[in-house]
Short mmCIF file of C-alpha atoms and ligand atoms in Angstrom, two decimals:
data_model
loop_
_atom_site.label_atom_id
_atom_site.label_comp_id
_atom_site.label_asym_id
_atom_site.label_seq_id
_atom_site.Cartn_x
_atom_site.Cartn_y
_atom_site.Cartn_z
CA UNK A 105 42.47 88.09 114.58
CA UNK A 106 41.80 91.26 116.47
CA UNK A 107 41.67 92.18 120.30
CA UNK A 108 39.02 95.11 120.81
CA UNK A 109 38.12 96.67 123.88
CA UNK A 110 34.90 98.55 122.78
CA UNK A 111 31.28 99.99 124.58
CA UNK A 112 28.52 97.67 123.96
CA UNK A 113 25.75 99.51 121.61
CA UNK A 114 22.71 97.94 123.51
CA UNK A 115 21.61 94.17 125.44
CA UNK A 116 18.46 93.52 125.63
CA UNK A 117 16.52 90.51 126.33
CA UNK A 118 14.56 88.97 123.30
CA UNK A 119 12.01 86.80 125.62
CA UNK A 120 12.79 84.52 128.61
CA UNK A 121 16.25 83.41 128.68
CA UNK A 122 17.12 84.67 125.24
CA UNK A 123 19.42 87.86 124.70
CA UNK A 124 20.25 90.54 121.82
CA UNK A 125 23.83 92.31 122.36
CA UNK A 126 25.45 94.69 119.58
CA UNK A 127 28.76 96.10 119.50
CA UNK A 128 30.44 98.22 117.16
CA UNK A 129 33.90 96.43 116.63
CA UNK A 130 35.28 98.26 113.81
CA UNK A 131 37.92 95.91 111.63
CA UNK A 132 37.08 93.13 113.64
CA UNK A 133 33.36 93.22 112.66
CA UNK A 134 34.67 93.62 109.05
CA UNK A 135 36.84 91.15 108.83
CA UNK A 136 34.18 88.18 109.91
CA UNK A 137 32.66 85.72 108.08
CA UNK A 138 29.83 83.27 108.29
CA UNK A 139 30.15 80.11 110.91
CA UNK A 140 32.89 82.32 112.92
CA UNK A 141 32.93 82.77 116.60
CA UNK A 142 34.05 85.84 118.91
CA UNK A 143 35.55 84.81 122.58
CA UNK A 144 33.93 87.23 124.80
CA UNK A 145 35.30 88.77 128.19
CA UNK A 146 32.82 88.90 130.53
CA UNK A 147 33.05 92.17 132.29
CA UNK A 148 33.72 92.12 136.41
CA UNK A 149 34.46 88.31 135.94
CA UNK A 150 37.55 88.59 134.35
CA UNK A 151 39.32 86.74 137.16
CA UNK A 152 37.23 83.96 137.34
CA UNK A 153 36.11 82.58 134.57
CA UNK A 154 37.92 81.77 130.83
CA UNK A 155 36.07 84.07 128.20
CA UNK A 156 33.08 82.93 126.77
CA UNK A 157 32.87 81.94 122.68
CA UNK A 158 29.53 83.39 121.31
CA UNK A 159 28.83 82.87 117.27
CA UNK A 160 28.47 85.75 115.25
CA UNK A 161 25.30 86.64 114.92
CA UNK A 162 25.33 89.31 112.08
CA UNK A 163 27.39 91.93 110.80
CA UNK A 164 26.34 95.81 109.64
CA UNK A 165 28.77 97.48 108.64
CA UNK A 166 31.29 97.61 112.09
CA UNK A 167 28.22 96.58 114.31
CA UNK A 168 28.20 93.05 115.42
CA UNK A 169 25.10 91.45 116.79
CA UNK A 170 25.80 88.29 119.20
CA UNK A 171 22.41 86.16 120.62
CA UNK A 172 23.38 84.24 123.78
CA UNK A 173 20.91 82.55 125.47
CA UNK A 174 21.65 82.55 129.71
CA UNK A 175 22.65 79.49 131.03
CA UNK A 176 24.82 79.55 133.53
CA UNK A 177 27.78 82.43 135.62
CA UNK A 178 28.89 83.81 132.40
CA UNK A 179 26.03 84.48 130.55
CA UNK A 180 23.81 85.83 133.65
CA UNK A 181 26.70 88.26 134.20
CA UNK A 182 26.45 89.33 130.49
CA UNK A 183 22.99 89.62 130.53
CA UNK A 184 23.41 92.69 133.32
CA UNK A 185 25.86 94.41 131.82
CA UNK A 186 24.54 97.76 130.56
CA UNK A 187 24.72 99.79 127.51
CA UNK A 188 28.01 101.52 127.72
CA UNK A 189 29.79 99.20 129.34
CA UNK A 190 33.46 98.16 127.48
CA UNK A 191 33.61 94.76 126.25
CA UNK A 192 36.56 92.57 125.67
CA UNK A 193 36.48 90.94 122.28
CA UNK A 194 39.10 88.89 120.58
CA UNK A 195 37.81 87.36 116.93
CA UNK A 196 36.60 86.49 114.59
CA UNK A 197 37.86 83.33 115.25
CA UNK A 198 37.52 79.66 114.12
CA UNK A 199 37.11 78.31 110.05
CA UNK A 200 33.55 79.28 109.00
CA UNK A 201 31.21 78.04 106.50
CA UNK A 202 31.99 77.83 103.04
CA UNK A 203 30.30 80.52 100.35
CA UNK A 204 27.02 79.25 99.48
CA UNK A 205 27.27 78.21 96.18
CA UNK A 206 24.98 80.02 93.42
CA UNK A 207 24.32 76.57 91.19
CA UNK A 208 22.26 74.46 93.82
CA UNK A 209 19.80 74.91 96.55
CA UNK A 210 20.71 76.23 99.97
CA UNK A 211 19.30 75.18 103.56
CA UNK A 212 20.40 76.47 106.75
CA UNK A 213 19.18 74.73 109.54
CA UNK A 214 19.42 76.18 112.83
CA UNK A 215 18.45 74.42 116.27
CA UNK A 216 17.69 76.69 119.38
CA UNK A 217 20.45 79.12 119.52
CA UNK A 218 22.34 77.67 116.55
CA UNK A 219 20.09 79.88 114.25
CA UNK A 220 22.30 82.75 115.66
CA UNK A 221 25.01 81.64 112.93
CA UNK A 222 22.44 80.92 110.54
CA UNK A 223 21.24 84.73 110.49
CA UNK A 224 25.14 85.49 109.44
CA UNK A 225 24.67 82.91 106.48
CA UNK A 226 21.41 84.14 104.77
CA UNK A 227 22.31 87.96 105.73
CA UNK A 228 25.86 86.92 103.96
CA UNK A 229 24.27 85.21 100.76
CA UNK A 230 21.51 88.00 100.09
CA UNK A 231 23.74 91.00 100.61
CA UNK A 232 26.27 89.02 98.11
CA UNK A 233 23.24 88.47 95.25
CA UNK A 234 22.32 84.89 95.95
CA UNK A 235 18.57 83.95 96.68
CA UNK A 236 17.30 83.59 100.37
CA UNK A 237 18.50 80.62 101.47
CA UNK A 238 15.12 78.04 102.97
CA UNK A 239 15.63 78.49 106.58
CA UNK A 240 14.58 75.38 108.87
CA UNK A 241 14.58 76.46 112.51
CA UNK A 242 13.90 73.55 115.30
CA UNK A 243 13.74 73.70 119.13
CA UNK A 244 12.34 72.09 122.00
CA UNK A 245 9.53 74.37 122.43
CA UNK A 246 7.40 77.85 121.01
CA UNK A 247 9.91 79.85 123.31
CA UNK A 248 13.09 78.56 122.17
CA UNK A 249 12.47 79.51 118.50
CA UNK A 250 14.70 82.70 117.44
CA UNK A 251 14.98 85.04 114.72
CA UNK A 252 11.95 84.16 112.74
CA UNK A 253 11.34 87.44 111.84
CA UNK A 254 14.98 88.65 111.39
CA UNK A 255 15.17 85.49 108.51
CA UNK A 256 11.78 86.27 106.95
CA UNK A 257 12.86 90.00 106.68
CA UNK A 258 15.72 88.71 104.16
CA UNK A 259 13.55 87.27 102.12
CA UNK A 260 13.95 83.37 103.30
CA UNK A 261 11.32 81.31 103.31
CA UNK A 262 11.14 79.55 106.93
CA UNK A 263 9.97 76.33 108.27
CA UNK A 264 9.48 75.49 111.84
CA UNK A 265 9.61 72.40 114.20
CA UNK A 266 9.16 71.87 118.03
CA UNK A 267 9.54 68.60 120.02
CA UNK A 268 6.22 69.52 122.34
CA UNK A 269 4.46 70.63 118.77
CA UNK A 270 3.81 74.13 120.75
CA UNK A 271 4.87 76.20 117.22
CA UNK A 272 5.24 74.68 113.85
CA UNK A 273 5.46 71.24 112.91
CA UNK A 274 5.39 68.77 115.93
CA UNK A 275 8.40 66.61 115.98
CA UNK A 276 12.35 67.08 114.74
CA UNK A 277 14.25 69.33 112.29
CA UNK A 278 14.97 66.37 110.11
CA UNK A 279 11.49 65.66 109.21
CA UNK A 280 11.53 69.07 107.70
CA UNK A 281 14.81 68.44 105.96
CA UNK A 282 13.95 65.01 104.80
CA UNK A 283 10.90 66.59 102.54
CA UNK A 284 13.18 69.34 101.77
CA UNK A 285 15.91 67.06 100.37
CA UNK A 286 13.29 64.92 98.61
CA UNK A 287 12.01 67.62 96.53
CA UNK A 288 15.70 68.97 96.49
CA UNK A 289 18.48 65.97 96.22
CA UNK A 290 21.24 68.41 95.58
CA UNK A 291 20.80 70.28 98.10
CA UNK A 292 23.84 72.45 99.97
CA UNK A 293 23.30 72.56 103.92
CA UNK A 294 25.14 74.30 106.62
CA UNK A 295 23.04 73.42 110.18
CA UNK A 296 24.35 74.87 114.11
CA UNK A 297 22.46 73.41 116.75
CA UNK A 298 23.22 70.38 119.43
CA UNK A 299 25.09 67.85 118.89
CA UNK A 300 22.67 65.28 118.28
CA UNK A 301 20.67 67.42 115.61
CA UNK A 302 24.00 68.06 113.61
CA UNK A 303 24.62 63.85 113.73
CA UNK A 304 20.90 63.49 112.32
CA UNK A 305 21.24 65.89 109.85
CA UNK A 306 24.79 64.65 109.09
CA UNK A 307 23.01 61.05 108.76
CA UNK A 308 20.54 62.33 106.70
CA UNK A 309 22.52 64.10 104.31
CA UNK A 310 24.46 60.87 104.23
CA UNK A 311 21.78 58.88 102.25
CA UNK A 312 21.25 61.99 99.51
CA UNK A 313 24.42 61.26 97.89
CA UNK A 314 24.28 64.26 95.99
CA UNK A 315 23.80 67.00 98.71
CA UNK A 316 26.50 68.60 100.73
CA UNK A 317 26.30 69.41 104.69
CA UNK A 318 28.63 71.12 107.07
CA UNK A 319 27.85 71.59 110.89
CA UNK A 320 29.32 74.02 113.20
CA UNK A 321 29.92 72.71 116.34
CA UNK A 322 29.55 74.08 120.04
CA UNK A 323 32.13 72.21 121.72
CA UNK A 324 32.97 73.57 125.41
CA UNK A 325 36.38 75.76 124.64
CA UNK A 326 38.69 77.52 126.78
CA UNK A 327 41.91 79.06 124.71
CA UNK A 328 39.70 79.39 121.68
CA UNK A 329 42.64 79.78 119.37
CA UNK A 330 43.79 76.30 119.09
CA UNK A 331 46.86 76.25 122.11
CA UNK A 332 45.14 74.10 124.55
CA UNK A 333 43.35 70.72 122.74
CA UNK A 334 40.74 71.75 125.22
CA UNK A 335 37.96 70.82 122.71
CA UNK A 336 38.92 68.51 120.07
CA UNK A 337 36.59 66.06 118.58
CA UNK A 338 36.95 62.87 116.68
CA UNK A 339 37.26 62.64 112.80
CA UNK A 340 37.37 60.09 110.48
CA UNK A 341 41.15 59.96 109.01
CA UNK A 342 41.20 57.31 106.48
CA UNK A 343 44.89 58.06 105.88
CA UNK A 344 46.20 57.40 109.42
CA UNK A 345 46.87 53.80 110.87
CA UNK A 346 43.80 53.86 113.34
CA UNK A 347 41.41 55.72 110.84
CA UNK A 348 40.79 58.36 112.93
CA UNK A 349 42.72 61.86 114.44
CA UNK A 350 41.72 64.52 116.82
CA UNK A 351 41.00 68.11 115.32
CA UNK A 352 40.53 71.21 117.52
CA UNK A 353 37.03 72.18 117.15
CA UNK A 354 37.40 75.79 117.56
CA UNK A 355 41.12 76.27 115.22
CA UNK A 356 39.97 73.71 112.53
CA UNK A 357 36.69 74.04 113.05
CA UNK A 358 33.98 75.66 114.02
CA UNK A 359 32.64 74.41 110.69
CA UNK A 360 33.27 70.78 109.26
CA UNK A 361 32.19 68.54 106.85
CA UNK A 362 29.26 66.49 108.20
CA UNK A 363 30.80 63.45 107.02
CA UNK A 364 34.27 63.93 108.38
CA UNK A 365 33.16 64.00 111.78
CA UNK A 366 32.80 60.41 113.77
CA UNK A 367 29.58 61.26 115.81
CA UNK A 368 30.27 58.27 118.01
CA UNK A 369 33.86 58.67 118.68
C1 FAD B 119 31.81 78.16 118.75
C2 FAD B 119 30.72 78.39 119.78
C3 FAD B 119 29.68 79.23 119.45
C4 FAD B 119 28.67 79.47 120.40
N1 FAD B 119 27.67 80.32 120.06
C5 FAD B 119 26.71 80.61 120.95
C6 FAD B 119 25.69 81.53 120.65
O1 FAD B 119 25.65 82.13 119.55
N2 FAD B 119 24.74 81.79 121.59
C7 FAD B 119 24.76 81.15 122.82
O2 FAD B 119 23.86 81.39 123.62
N3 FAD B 119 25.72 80.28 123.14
C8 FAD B 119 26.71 79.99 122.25
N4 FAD B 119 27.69 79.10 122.58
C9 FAD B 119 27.66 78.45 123.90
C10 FAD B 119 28.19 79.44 124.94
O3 FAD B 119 29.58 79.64 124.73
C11 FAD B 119 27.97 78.85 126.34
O4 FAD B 119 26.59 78.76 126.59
C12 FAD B 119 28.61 79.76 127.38
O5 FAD B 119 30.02 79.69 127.27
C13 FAD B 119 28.19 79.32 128.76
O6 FAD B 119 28.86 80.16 129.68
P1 FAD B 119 28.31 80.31 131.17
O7 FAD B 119 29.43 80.85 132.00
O8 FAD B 119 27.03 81.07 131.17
O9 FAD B 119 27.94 78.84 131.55
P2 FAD B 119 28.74 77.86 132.54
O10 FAD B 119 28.47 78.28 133.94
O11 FAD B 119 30.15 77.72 132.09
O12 FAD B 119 27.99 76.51 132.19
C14 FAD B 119 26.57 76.39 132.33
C15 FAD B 119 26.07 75.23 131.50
O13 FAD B 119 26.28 75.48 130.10
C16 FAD B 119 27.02 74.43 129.53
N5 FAD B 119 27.93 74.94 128.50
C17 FAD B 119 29.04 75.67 128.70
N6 FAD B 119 29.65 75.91 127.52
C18 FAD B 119 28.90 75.30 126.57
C19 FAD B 119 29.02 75.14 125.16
N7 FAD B 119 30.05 75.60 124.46
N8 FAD B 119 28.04 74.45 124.52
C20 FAD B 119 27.03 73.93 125.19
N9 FAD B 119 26.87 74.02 126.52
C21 FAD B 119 27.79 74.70 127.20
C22 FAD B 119 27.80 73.83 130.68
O14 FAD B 119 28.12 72.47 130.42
C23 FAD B 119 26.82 73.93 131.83
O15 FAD B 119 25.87 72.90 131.80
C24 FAD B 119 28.70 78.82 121.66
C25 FAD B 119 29.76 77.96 121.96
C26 FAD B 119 30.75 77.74 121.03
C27 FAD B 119 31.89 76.84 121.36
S1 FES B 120 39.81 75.72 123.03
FE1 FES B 120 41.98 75.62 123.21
S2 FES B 120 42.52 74.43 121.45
FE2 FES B 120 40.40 74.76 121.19
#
């Protein structure tokens, strides 16, 4: 883990509410991997609010690219601070996904700005000689789909879903993944997204015995380094008297199993 004060390369807003930062980090870029997160500083703010845990987006070479979509004090502040400006970076942080395995199929599934860790994964597998991963990217609506062009560009073949039907296929992710996993039983998933997509896809995955799924979770954080319990979750814990525990999502997480998790605890 690395603390790196360094000038952000260029932010720049995507469309709407959607943003692009890059930042060249140096041995904290090059240490990442896939499904890990960087806790960001937010520059003028630094006495009011905790930093701010972004995934990482992609990595070339030293520069990092983050995708943050503005929601609320944090990210409106980021999304004015200029070129040039020093940023306060400590990462990577978190467990990320595992290596794509080269023996069965891949999907990475990535719901609104949960695709930003998704881009890491296929830009990871290709760059390591695996095929392009099949991309399925879902969202609410035509304007909250991301990176469509940045996962084509590696080669992945992409499907699309929107709840209002306004761009791709009208209706969830799942539907999408249930015709992928009937055509491909085995398959190896890694999905980031809301909550209740990763439970459906974790459900899913549940009745294709065969296939493997791990979801990276956004839980609210505030250390970010696993001192606080500030964002545990629920897991199952077969060995323990009350068949559950608590894990900390961002020091044993991010990334779980899908089937470890108890999506109604
Ligand atoms: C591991 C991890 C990876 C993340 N990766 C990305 C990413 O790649 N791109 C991106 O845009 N966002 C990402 N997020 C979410 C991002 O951290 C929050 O949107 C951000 O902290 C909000 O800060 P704010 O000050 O703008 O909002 P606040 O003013 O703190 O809150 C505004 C609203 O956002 C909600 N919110 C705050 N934190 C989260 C959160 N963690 N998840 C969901 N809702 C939240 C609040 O409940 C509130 O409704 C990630 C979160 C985690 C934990
Ligand atoms: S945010 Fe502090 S333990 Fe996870």
């Amino acid at each position: 883990m690395f603390q790196l004060s360094s000038p952000i390369l260029s932010n720049e807003c995507l469309h709407g509410a959607y943003h692009r930062l890059t930042i060249d980090l140096g041995e904290l870029a090059q240490a990442a991997r896939p499904g890990q997160f960087v806790q960001v500083q937010i520059p003028q703010l630094e006495g009011h609010i905790l930093r701010r845990p972004f995934s990482i987006c992609d990595v070339d070479g030293t520069v990092m690219t983050l995708v943050y979509k503005t929601v609320g004090v944090g990210t409106a502040a980021l999304a004015d601070v200029r070129p040039g400006t020093a940023l306060d970076i400590l990462g990577p942080l978190g467990h990320g996904f595992a290596e794509l395995p080269d023996d069965r199929p891949c999907v990475l599934l990535g719901g609104g700005y949960g695709c930003a860790a998704m881009l890491f994964c296929a830009h990871w597998a290709v760059a390591h000689g695996k095929p392009a991963p099949l991309v399925l990217l879902g969202a609410r609506s035509q304007a909250d789909i991301l990176l469509e062009e940045d996962f084509r560009h590696l080669g992945c073949q992409v499907g699309i879903s929107t709840d209002d039907g306004s761009y791709g296929m009208p209706g969830r992710i799942t539907v999408l993944l249930q015709s992928a996993l009937k055509r491909q039983p085995n398959a190896w998933m890694a999905a980031c997204g809301p909550k209740p997509m990763l439970k459906a896809v974790a459900n899913l995955a549940e009745q294709f015995p065969d296939s493997a799924c791990q979801v990276s979770l956004d839980e609210i954080m505030c250390c970010g380094v696993g001192a606080c319990f500030g964002c545990v979750i629920k897991c199952k814990a077969l060995d323990t008297p009350q068949g559950w525990c608590y894990k900390r999502s961002c020091a044993d997480g991010p990334v779980f199993n899908g089937s470890e998790i108890d999506w109604d605890g």
